[in-house]
Tab-separated table of C-alpha atoms in Angstrom:
chain	number	residue	atom	x	y	z
A	1	MET	CA	211.609	141.606	91.682
A	2	SER	CA	215.293	141.689	90.970
A	3	GLN	CA	216.596	138.231	90.300
A	4	ALA	CA	220.050	139.199	89.158
A	5	SER	CA	221.602	136.500	91.260
A	6	SER	CA	225.154	137.005	90.156
A	7	SER	CA	226.875	140.261	89.379
A	8	GLU	CA	229.000	138.665	86.690
A	9	ALA	CA	228.581	140.366	83.315
A	10	LEU	CA	227.134	138.241	80.509
A	11	ILE	CA	227.140	140.961	77.879
A	12	THR	CA	229.545	143.880	77.911
A	13	MET	CA	229.561	146.663	75.366
A	14	SER	CA	232.263	149.260	75.707
A	15	GLY	CA	232.822	152.367	73.619
A	16	VAL	CA	230.669	151.035	70.768
A	17	ASP	CA	230.334	153.290	67.734
A	18	LYS	CA	228.369	152.532	64.612
A	19	TRP	CA	227.808	154.526	61.459
A	20	TYR	CA	225.460	153.949	58.544
A	21	GLY	CA	227.394	155.928	55.980
A	22	ASP	CA	227.457	159.417	57.465
A	23	PHE	CA	224.772	158.702	60.009
A	24	HIS	CA	226.205	158.121	63.472
A	25	ALA	CA	223.821	155.446	64.788
A	26	LEU	CA	225.551	154.518	68.037
A	27	LYS	CA	227.769	156.958	69.884
A	28	GLY	CA	230.181	155.532	72.410
A	29	VAL	CA	227.714	153.100	73.941
A	30	ASP	CA	228.704	151.406	77.198
A	31	LEU	CA	226.356	148.793	78.570
A	32	GLU	CA	226.808	145.873	80.869
A	33	VAL	CA	224.215	143.151	81.271
A	34	ARG	CA	224.705	140.841	84.233
A	35	ARG	CA	223.694	137.203	84.223
A	36	GLY	CA	219.988	136.980	84.926
A	37	GLU	CA	219.482	140.704	84.516
A	38	LYS	CA	216.482	142.067	82.605
A	39	ILE	CA	217.025	145.299	80.768
A	40	VAL	CA	214.398	147.326	78.976
A	41	LEU	CA	215.706	149.663	76.296
A	42	CYS	CA	213.452	152.555	75.447
A	43	GLY	CA	213.642	155.840	73.624
A	44	PRO	CA	212.191	157.679	70.659
A	45	SER	CA	212.192	155.940	67.268
A	46	GLY	CA	215.469	156.201	65.454
A	47	SER	CA	217.379	156.449	68.709
A	48	GLY	CA	219.433	153.316	68.015
A	49	LYS	CA	217.757	150.837	70.389
A	50	SER	CA	217.249	148.149	67.767
A	51	THR	CA	220.654	148.800	66.286
A	52	LEU	CA	222.183	148.336	69.719
A	53	ILE	CA	220.693	144.907	70.362
A	54	ARG	CA	221.347	143.811	66.791
A	55	CYS	CA	225.030	144.507	67.392
A	56	ILE	CA	225.062	142.031	70.270
A	57	ASN	CA	224.451	139.082	67.925
A	58	HIS	CA	226.306	140.673	65.029
A	59	LEU	CA	223.317	141.262	62.776
A	60	GLU	CA	224.924	144.690	62.581
A	61	THR	CA	228.652	145.273	62.548
A	62	ILE	CA	230.277	147.960	64.641
A	63	GLN	CA	233.086	150.265	63.612
A	64	LYS	CA	234.581	151.003	67.027
A	65	GLY	CA	234.481	149.524	70.478
A	66	ARG	CA	234.230	146.085	71.955
A	67	ILE	CA	231.422	143.631	72.637
A	68	VAL	CA	231.963	140.588	74.832
A	69	VAL	CA	229.258	137.961	75.163
A	70	ASP	CA	229.687	135.162	77.678
A	71	GLY	CA	233.444	135.643	77.633
A	72	ILE	CA	233.689	135.661	73.841
A	73	ALA	CA	234.992	138.887	72.327
A	74	LEU	CA	232.962	139.489	69.186
A	75	ASP	CA	234.836	140.033	65.936
A	76	ASP	CA	233.909	139.515	62.283
A	77	SER	CA	235.033	135.894	61.965
A	78	ALA	CA	232.233	133.454	61.218
A	79	ARG	CA	233.420	131.078	63.936
A	80	VAL	CA	233.192	133.678	66.692
A	81	VAL	CA	229.928	135.119	65.379
A	82	ASP	CA	228.317	131.673	65.275
A	83	ALA	CA	229.569	130.910	68.780
A	84	VAL	CA	227.910	134.076	70.095
A	85	ARG	CA	224.689	133.474	68.173
A	86	ARG	CA	224.424	129.982	69.633
A	87	GLU	CA	224.166	131.522	73.100
A	88	VAL	CA	221.951	134.478	72.266
A	89	GLY	CA	218.365	134.057	71.105
A	90	MET	CA	216.501	136.790	69.286
A	91	VAL	CA	212.840	137.643	68.818
A	92	PHE	CA	211.897	140.079	66.060
A	93	GLN	CA	209.119	142.579	65.646
A	94	SER	CA	207.889	140.778	62.513
A	95	PHE	CA	208.213	137.249	63.993
A	96	ASN	CA	210.228	135.977	61.003
A	97	LEU	CA	209.009	132.428	61.333
A	98	PHE	CA	209.890	130.232	58.369
A	99	PRO	CA	206.566	130.094	56.486
A	100	HIS	CA	207.255	126.848	54.620
A	101	MET	CA	207.877	124.881	57.795
A	102	THR	CA	205.483	123.752	60.492
A	103	VAL	CA	205.718	125.224	63.959
A	104	LEU	CA	207.566	122.115	65.102
A	105	GLU	CA	209.997	122.237	62.162
A	106	ASN	CA	210.680	125.910	62.881
A	107	CYS	CA	211.699	124.905	66.387
A	108	THR	CA	213.804	121.849	65.535
A	109	LEU	CA	215.799	123.228	62.594
A	110	ALA	CA	218.534	125.145	64.406
A	111	PRO	CA	219.125	122.631	67.240
A	112	MET	CA	219.508	119.874	64.629
A	113	ARG	CA	221.705	121.840	62.244
A	114	VAL	CA	223.758	123.829	64.729
A	115	ARG	CA	223.836	121.760	67.918
A	116	LYS	CA	223.668	118.461	65.991
A	117	VAL	CA	220.859	117.260	68.235
A	118	SER	CA	219.063	114.105	67.035
A	119	PRO	CA	215.627	114.672	65.451
A	120	ALA	CA	213.910	112.859	68.318
A	121	ASP	CA	215.629	114.953	70.987
A	122	ALA	CA	215.057	118.157	69.011
A	123	LYS	CA	211.337	117.343	68.799
A	124	ALA	CA	211.142	116.596	72.501
A	125	THR	CA	212.822	119.910	73.347
A	126	ALA	CA	210.618	121.755	70.894
A	127	ARG	CA	207.456	120.269	72.399
A	128	LYS	CA	208.654	121.215	75.870
A	129	TYR	CA	209.121	124.859	74.932
A	130	LEU	CA	205.960	124.986	72.823
A	131	GLU	CA	204.043	123.761	75.870
A	132	LYS	CA	205.763	126.401	77.922
A	133	VAL	CA	204.582	129.187	75.636
A	134	ARG	CA	201.178	127.434	75.671
A	135	ILE	CA	201.027	126.586	72.005
A	136	GLY	CA	201.815	122.848	72.081
A	137	GLU	CA	198.607	121.844	70.329
A	138	GLN	CA	199.537	123.938	67.259
A	139	ALA	CA	202.837	122.133	66.645
A	140	ASN	CA	201.866	120.763	63.249
A	141	LYS	CA	200.333	123.922	61.872
A	142	TYR	CA	202.025	126.361	59.555
A	143	PRO	CA	202.797	129.882	60.792
A	144	ALA	CA	200.216	131.461	58.476
A	145	GLN	CA	197.499	129.445	60.218
A	146	LEU	CA	198.254	131.116	63.556
A	147	SER	CA	197.383	134.530	64.938
A	148	GLY	CA	200.089	137.146	65.375
A	149	GLY	CA	200.321	136.559	69.101
A	150	GLN	CA	200.628	132.821	68.573
A	151	GLN	CA	203.293	133.333	65.924
A	152	GLN	CA	205.319	135.515	68.242
A	153	ARG	CA	205.089	132.929	70.998
A	154	VAL	CA	206.329	130.299	68.535
A	155	ALA	CA	209.204	132.628	67.701
A	156	ILE	CA	210.059	132.814	71.391
A	157	ALA	CA	209.910	129.010	71.676
A	158	ARG	CA	212.062	128.669	68.572
A	159	ALA	CA	214.755	130.831	70.128
A	160	LEU	CA	214.499	128.984	73.447
A	161	CYS	CA	215.030	125.627	71.731
A	162	MET	CA	218.677	126.610	71.277
A	163	GLU	CA	218.809	126.919	75.081
A	164	PRO	CA	220.403	130.351	74.908
A	165	LYS	CA	222.016	132.147	77.810
A	166	ALA	CA	220.419	135.455	76.885
A	167	MET	CA	217.429	136.585	74.866
A	168	LEU	CA	217.139	139.744	72.797
A	169	PHE	CA	213.677	141.139	72.069
A	170	ASP	CA	213.373	143.697	69.292
A	171	GLU	CA	209.981	145.373	69.769
A	172	PRO	CA	208.260	141.985	70.103
A	173	THR	CA	204.752	143.378	70.513
A	174	SER	CA	204.852	146.328	68.114
A	175	ALA	CA	203.401	144.419	65.168
A	176	LEU	CA	200.600	142.827	67.188
A	177	ASP	CA	196.951	143.692	67.468
A	178	PRO	CA	196.275	145.159	70.919
A	179	GLU	CA	194.420	142.107	72.206
A	180	MET	CA	197.414	139.894	71.488
A	181	VAL	CA	200.021	142.014	73.217
A	182	LYS	CA	199.216	140.598	76.631
A	183	GLU	CA	199.742	136.935	75.731
A	184	VAL	CA	203.204	137.710	74.406
A	185	LEU	CA	204.108	139.902	77.369
A	186	ASP	CA	202.889	137.207	79.757
A	187	THR	CA	205.176	134.718	78.045
A	188	MET	CA	208.075	137.132	78.416
A	189	ILE	CA	207.243	137.764	82.068
A	190	GLY	CA	207.241	134.008	82.677
A	191	LEU	CA	210.646	133.774	81.050
A	192	ALA	CA	211.951	136.634	83.176
A	193	ARG	CA	210.701	134.951	86.354
A	194	GLU	CA	212.737	131.890	85.487
A	195	GLY	CA	215.877	133.986	85.501
A	196	MET	CA	216.579	134.383	81.798
A	197	THR	CA	218.930	137.222	80.935
A	198	MET	CA	216.898	139.552	78.737
A	199	VAL	CA	217.457	142.720	76.760
A	200	CYS	CA	214.149	144.062	75.475
A	201	VAL	CA	213.477	146.952	73.180
A	202	THR	CA	209.876	147.800	73.941
A	203	HIS	CA	207.477	150.608	74.601
A	204	GLU	CA	205.482	148.507	77.049
A	205	MET	CA	206.215	150.471	80.166
A	206	GLY	CA	203.967	148.233	82.267
A	207	PHE	CA	206.218	145.350	81.319
A	208	ALA	CA	209.285	147.436	82.180
A	209	ARG	CA	207.876	148.262	85.619
A	210	GLN	CA	207.040	144.646	86.267
A	211	VAL	CA	210.191	142.810	85.235
A	212	ALA	CA	213.046	145.167	84.404
A	213	ASP	CA	216.020	145.414	86.712
A	214	ARG	CA	217.103	148.486	84.808
A	215	VAL	CA	215.513	150.743	82.249
A	216	VAL	CA	217.951	152.195	79.757
A	217	PHE	CA	216.900	155.326	77.900
A	218	MET	CA	218.453	156.136	74.534
A	219	ALA	CA	218.201	159.084	72.193
A	220	ASP	CA	220.219	159.929	69.091
A	221	GLY	CA	222.422	156.863	69.463
A	222	GLU	CA	223.462	157.600	73.034
A	223	ILE	CA	222.517	156.102	76.351
A	224	LEU	CA	221.264	159.106	78.309
A	225	GLU	CA	219.960	157.424	81.409
A	226	ALA	CA	219.944	154.010	83.062
A	227	ALA	CA	218.072	153.428	86.295
A	228	GLU	CA	215.823	151.047	88.168
A	229	PRO	CA	212.285	151.276	86.824
A	230	GLU	CA	210.814	152.896	89.955
A	231	THR	CA	213.437	155.617	89.916
A	232	PHE	CA	213.271	156.066	86.177
A	233	PHE	CA	209.506	156.375	85.956
A	234	LYS	CA	209.043	158.488	89.071
A	235	ASN	CA	211.919	160.798	88.621
A	236	PRO	CA	213.699	160.743	85.276
A	237	GLN	CA	216.830	162.868	85.368
A	238	ASN	CA	217.398	163.557	81.715
A	239	PRO	CA	215.076	166.167	80.177
A	240	ARG	CA	214.652	164.120	76.994
A	241	ALA	CA	213.669	161.101	79.069
A	242	ARG	CA	211.089	163.249	80.819
A	243	THR	CA	209.633	164.428	77.515
A	244	PHE	CA	209.629	160.878	76.169
A	245	LEU	CA	207.874	159.464	79.216
A	246	GLY	CA	205.357	162.274	79.133
A	247	GLU	CA	204.551	161.436	75.520
A	248	ILE	CA	204.182	157.702	75.824
A	249	LEU	CA	202.548	157.592	79.239
A	250	ALA	CA	199.913	160.039	78.032
A	251	HIS	CA	198.536	157.150	75.968
A	252	HIS	CA	198.331	154.686	78.844
B	1	MET	CA	202.346	110.440	5.496
B	2	GLY	CA	203.390	106.857	6.185
B	3	LEU	CA	205.011	104.971	9.010
B	4	PRO	CA	208.633	105.763	7.977
B	5	GLU	CA	207.876	109.491	8.134
B	6	TYR	CA	206.299	109.176	11.558
B	7	LEU	CA	209.256	107.168	12.786
B	8	PHE	CA	211.605	109.796	11.410
B	9	LEU	CA	209.710	112.529	13.218
B	10	LEU	CA	209.708	110.506	16.442
B	11	GLN	CA	213.461	110.169	16.065
B	12	GLY	CA	213.627	113.963	15.908
B	13	LEU	CA	211.307	114.193	18.912
B	14	LYS	CA	213.654	111.936	20.858
B	15	TRP	CA	216.535	114.361	20.277
B	16	THR	CA	214.386	117.330	21.197
B	17	VAL	CA	213.504	115.638	24.485
B	18	LEU	CA	217.127	114.724	25.154
B	19	LEU	CA	218.372	118.215	24.352
B	20	SER	CA	215.715	119.721	26.599
B	21	CYS	CA	216.717	117.397	29.424
B	22	ILE	CA	220.374	118.334	29.034
B	23	GLY	CA	219.381	122.004	29.005
B	24	PHE	CA	217.201	121.568	32.137
B	25	VAL	CA	219.759	119.640	34.135
B	26	GLY	CA	222.906	121.431	32.954
B	27	GLY	CA	221.231	124.836	32.997
B	28	GLY	CA	219.619	124.117	36.365
B	29	ILE	CA	222.841	123.137	38.089
B	30	ALA	CA	224.909	125.894	36.504
B	31	GLY	CA	222.036	128.355	36.973
B	32	LEU	CA	221.882	127.633	40.703
B	33	MET	CA	225.594	128.326	40.956
B	34	VAL	CA	225.170	131.555	38.984
B	35	ALA	CA	222.282	132.621	41.253
B	36	LEU	CA	224.236	131.842	44.437
B	37	ALA	CA	227.322	133.639	43.147
B	38	ARG	CA	225.186	136.594	42.085
B	39	THR	CA	223.754	136.915	45.633
B	40	SER	CA	226.920	135.943	47.496
B	41	GLY	CA	227.748	139.449	48.690
B	42	LEU	CA	231.260	139.026	47.269
B	43	PRO	CA	231.827	141.891	44.799
B	44	VAL	CA	234.133	139.906	42.497
B	45	LEU	CA	231.680	137.018	42.109
B	46	GLU	CA	228.699	139.318	41.794
B	47	ARG	CA	230.300	141.386	39.052
B	48	ALA	CA	231.562	138.334	37.168
B	49	THR	CA	228.154	136.625	37.173
B	50	SER	CA	226.416	139.872	36.321
B	51	GLY	CA	228.635	140.130	33.238
B	52	TYR	CA	227.981	136.477	32.384
B	53	ILE	CA	224.224	136.986	32.615
B	54	GLY	CA	224.410	140.174	30.556
B	55	LEU	CA	226.426	138.476	27.828
B	56	PHE	CA	224.162	135.443	27.422
B	57	GLN	CA	220.914	137.342	27.769
B	58	GLY	CA	222.077	140.021	25.370
B	59	THR	CA	223.047	137.810	22.426
B	60	PRO	CA	220.853	135.440	20.402
B	61	LEU	CA	220.928	131.764	21.329
B	62	LEU	CA	221.441	131.077	17.656
B	63	MET	CA	224.696	132.980	17.717
B	64	GLN	CA	225.810	131.281	20.920
B	65	LEU	CA	225.312	127.872	19.302
B	66	PHE	CA	227.275	129.055	16.276
B	67	VAL	CA	230.138	130.257	18.406
B	68	VAL	CA	230.330	127.039	20.415
B	69	TYR	CA	230.133	124.799	17.348
B	70	TYR	CA	232.090	126.696	14.706
B	71	GLY	CA	233.881	129.358	16.694
B	72	LEU	CA	235.519	127.102	19.227
B	73	SER	CA	236.678	124.711	16.534
B	74	LEU	CA	238.792	127.565	15.180
B	75	VAL	CA	240.756	127.572	18.431
B	76	GLY	CA	241.071	123.801	18.309
B	77	LEU	CA	238.104	122.816	20.473
B	78	GLN	CA	236.216	120.417	18.251
B	79	PHE	CA	232.802	119.271	19.458
B	80	GLU	CA	230.267	116.866	18.044
B	81	ALA	CA	227.090	118.666	17.034
B	82	TRP	CA	225.145	117.320	20.026
B	83	GLN	CA	227.948	118.261	22.430
B	84	ALA	CA	228.131	121.778	21.057
B	85	VAL	CA	224.386	122.127	21.374
B	86	ALA	CA	224.403	120.713	24.923
B	87	ILE	CA	227.110	123.176	25.966
B	88	GLY	CA	225.340	126.067	24.257
B	89	PHE	CA	222.021	125.297	25.921
B	90	THR	CA	223.610	124.815	29.324
B	91	LEU	CA	225.388	128.170	29.119
B	92	ASN	CA	222.326	129.986	27.839
B	93	ALA	CA	219.885	128.377	30.275
B	94	SER	CA	222.190	128.949	33.238
B	95	ALA	CA	222.290	132.674	32.503
B	96	PHE	CA	218.501	132.965	32.321
B	97	LEU	CA	217.717	130.606	35.215
B	98	GLY	CA	220.510	132.176	37.247
B	99	ASP	CA	218.932	135.593	36.851
B	100	ILE	CA	215.386	134.347	37.535
B	101	TRP	CA	216.580	132.628	40.708
B	102	ARG	CA	218.724	135.587	41.728
B	103	GLY	CA	215.584	137.692	41.674
B	104	SER	CA	213.649	135.100	43.646
B	105	ILE	CA	216.352	134.773	46.281
B	106	GLU	CA	216.325	138.543	46.689
B	107	ALA	CA	212.533	138.503	46.935
B	108	VAL	CA	212.618	136.330	50.050
B	109	PRO	CA	212.126	138.803	52.910
B	110	ARG	CA	215.337	139.884	54.613
B	111	GLY	CA	213.889	138.944	57.983
B	112	GLN	CA	214.085	135.290	56.969
B	113	THR	CA	217.843	135.422	56.541
B	114	GLU	CA	218.185	137.469	59.703
B	115	ALA	CA	216.181	134.983	61.735
B	116	ALA	CA	218.311	132.176	60.322
B	117	ARG	CA	221.485	134.072	61.181
B	118	ALA	CA	220.247	134.825	64.669
B	119	LEU	CA	219.713	131.080	65.127
B	120	SER	CA	223.368	130.599	64.208
B	121	LEU	CA	222.533	128.686	61.012
B	122	GLY	CA	225.469	128.638	58.596
B	123	TYR	CA	225.350	129.652	54.922
B	124	VAL	CA	224.556	126.177	53.588
B	125	SER	CA	221.673	125.622	55.979
B	126	ARG	CA	220.391	129.195	55.526
B	127	MET	CA	220.200	128.635	51.788
B	128	ARG	CA	219.048	125.007	51.701
B	129	ASP	CA	216.573	125.092	54.585
B	130	VAL	CA	215.313	128.659	54.649
B	131	VAL	CA	215.918	130.773	51.542
B	132	LEU	CA	215.900	128.413	48.533
B	133	PRO	CA	212.628	126.609	49.342
B	134	GLN	CA	210.897	129.981	49.508
B	135	ALA	CA	212.739	131.295	46.454
B	136	LEU	CA	211.729	128.197	44.501
B	137	ARG	CA	208.082	128.900	45.124
B	138	ILE	CA	208.465	132.531	44.079
B	139	SER	CA	210.402	131.584	40.941
B	140	LEU	CA	208.096	128.805	39.792
B	141	PRO	CA	206.003	130.650	37.148
B	142	ALA	CA	209.088	132.242	35.588
B	143	THR	CA	211.105	129.018	35.795
B	144	ILE	CA	208.433	126.889	34.138
B	145	GLY	CA	207.923	129.586	31.526
B	146	PHE	CA	211.602	129.552	30.727
B	147	LEU	CA	211.769	125.760	30.557
B	148	VAL	CA	208.898	125.726	28.067
B	149	GLN	CA	210.783	128.313	26.002
B	150	LEU	CA	213.844	126.109	26.232
B	151	ILE	CA	212.014	123.100	24.770
B	152	LYS	CA	210.861	125.192	21.850
B	153	GLY	CA	214.288	126.795	21.597
B	154	THR	CA	215.893	123.428	20.914
B	155	SER	CA	214.676	123.872	17.335
B	156	LEU	CA	217.635	126.208	16.898
B	157	ALA	CA	219.925	123.197	17.174
B	158	SER	CA	219.072	122.487	13.556
B	159	ILE	CA	221.384	125.361	12.659
B	160	VAL	CA	224.447	123.250	13.391
B	161	GLY	CA	223.004	120.400	11.343
B	162	PHE	CA	221.435	118.603	14.235
B	163	THR	CA	218.323	116.620	13.347
B	164	GLU	CA	215.908	117.326	16.140
B	165	LEU	CA	212.160	117.698	15.748
B	166	ALA	CA	212.053	121.000	13.851
B	167	ARG	CA	214.647	119.847	11.336
B	168	ALA	CA	212.996	116.453	10.960
B	169	ASP	CA	209.806	118.375	10.247
B	170	ASN	CA	211.542	120.315	7.512
B	171	ILE	CA	213.045	117.233	5.925
B	172	VAL	CA	209.802	115.278	5.920
B	173	SER	CA	207.686	118.099	4.554
B	174	ASN	CA	210.205	118.640	1.756
B	175	GLN	CA	209.982	114.979	0.897
B	176	ILE	CA	206.251	114.484	0.851
B	177	PHE	CA	205.141	117.991	-0.145
B	178	LYS	CA	202.450	118.183	2.559
B	179	PRO	CA	203.882	120.913	4.730
B	180	LEU	CA	200.630	121.758	6.508
B	181	LEU	CA	200.002	118.164	7.534
B	182	VAL	CA	203.577	117.695	8.752
B	183	PHE	CA	203.613	121.042	10.524
B	184	GLY	CA	200.366	120.075	12.211
B	185	VAL	CA	201.754	116.781	13.441
B	186	VAL	CA	204.996	118.369	14.647
B	187	GLY	CA	203.129	121.199	16.310
B	188	ALA	CA	201.047	118.639	18.177
B	189	MET	CA	204.237	116.909	19.308
B	190	TYR	CA	205.725	120.132	20.689
B	191	PHE	CA	202.441	120.869	22.394
B	192	ALA	CA	202.388	117.384	23.923
B	193	LEU	CA	205.801	118.142	25.433
B	194	CYS	CA	205.192	121.677	26.668
B	195	TRP	CA	201.644	121.574	27.918
B	196	PRO	CA	202.159	118.881	30.577
B	197	LEU	CA	205.119	120.895	31.846
B	198	SER	CA	202.920	123.976	32.218
B	199	LEU	CA	200.277	121.860	33.978
B	200	PHE	CA	202.922	120.416	36.272
B	201	GLY	CA	204.075	123.957	37.040
B	202	SER	CA	200.586	125.108	38.033
B	203	TRP	CA	200.087	121.985	40.137
B	204	LEU	CA	203.402	122.483	41.925
B	205	GLU	CA	202.579	126.134	42.508
B	206	ARG	CA	199.280	125.242	44.180
B	207	ARG	CA	200.906	122.520	46.235
B	208	LEU	CA	203.682	124.787	47.515
B	209	ALA	CA	201.314	127.656	48.163
B	210	ALA	CA	198.895	125.648	50.295
B	211	PRO	CA	200.666	125.796	53.683
B	212	THR	CA	201.388	129.502	53.545
B	213	ARG	CA	197.767	130.518	53.082
């Protein structure tokens, strides 16, 4: 199950603090993600999971601490931020596909603009990844013509087209109808099998069991527990983790 | 009403069309800059453009034309009537279009910008490729509405002695004492200018909406 081939850290967060005004959203977060490691972040809503992964690609700024991604220490300069974002793909809860562009155009835009790839090469790469997420035949459709599950798979392909070193998933299945959750999770499992470094905020505990190297539990902006899935699910140490698991597993 | 009168009116129509074009182009370019500055996230730019918009929306166009034509000549800036009118219309249109487009840019869901950022797209690409095409579609009814107003608003240029369609109308009807006939003809001319623009707007709206349905 564990494919963390190298122990070298790809993403390191140390002593990260974030406030929204008076609200202390992240409290001294330390997290290390090794190359090829899959991490599932879980916890009650409002616990700071999404905020945490959004700090990694600087969609949120931090007030204290240090984040290093692939050897680049994140600061507020556009050059550094862009360098980090080139290597880190992100998939959102609400897909955020560009509605005025076809599926193919969604996938070729960033490689052409950011990596300066030729249109022909960008299209070839896009088709490769669209095939991979099994949506190649929809390349010329517009996002609104696809189902939610298909849109989310396009969003995954779009991120992959930048050939990132790590992928961040922010509740990728939360906005989907139940019957579409599986197709997206299957895509993510496939990606995990190929050794992609992944940080996923999700409540899909089946997914966590299947692919995660570590499950990280957060509450009130703090990491309270981090353990291998078997250990975490069988025997959570933190009382809040126990309550949380009791609540969400009751529905499964 | 004979041929000379018609020709005179057409002469006025020509100026109305030209003034409208100057207003569209000048106001469009300046308006885009106003809208981008207004949404730039830079407090200085945002406050400056907010003041600019407030000033030009809050005073009559008539007065703005006056100030540009007569007022500026007092401080030594002498403009030809058509130049003064072109400047006045550009300033006025840029304030209104800038505010319409500011609203449309803000109406594009935040997730769009975030997705673009996450893909490492820079500001220019984020705006040109992702935000503005969507904002354009949102702004279309208000933009076309304003442009139609602008065409009709060019009649105010007569105030600085500029012979566009409305003034030509006045002159001709005073000469031939058939105001209703002349008004009718001139009204039809304005309508012939504005209506196709409205039609074009609706057509463009349908065309842009198609893929997102």
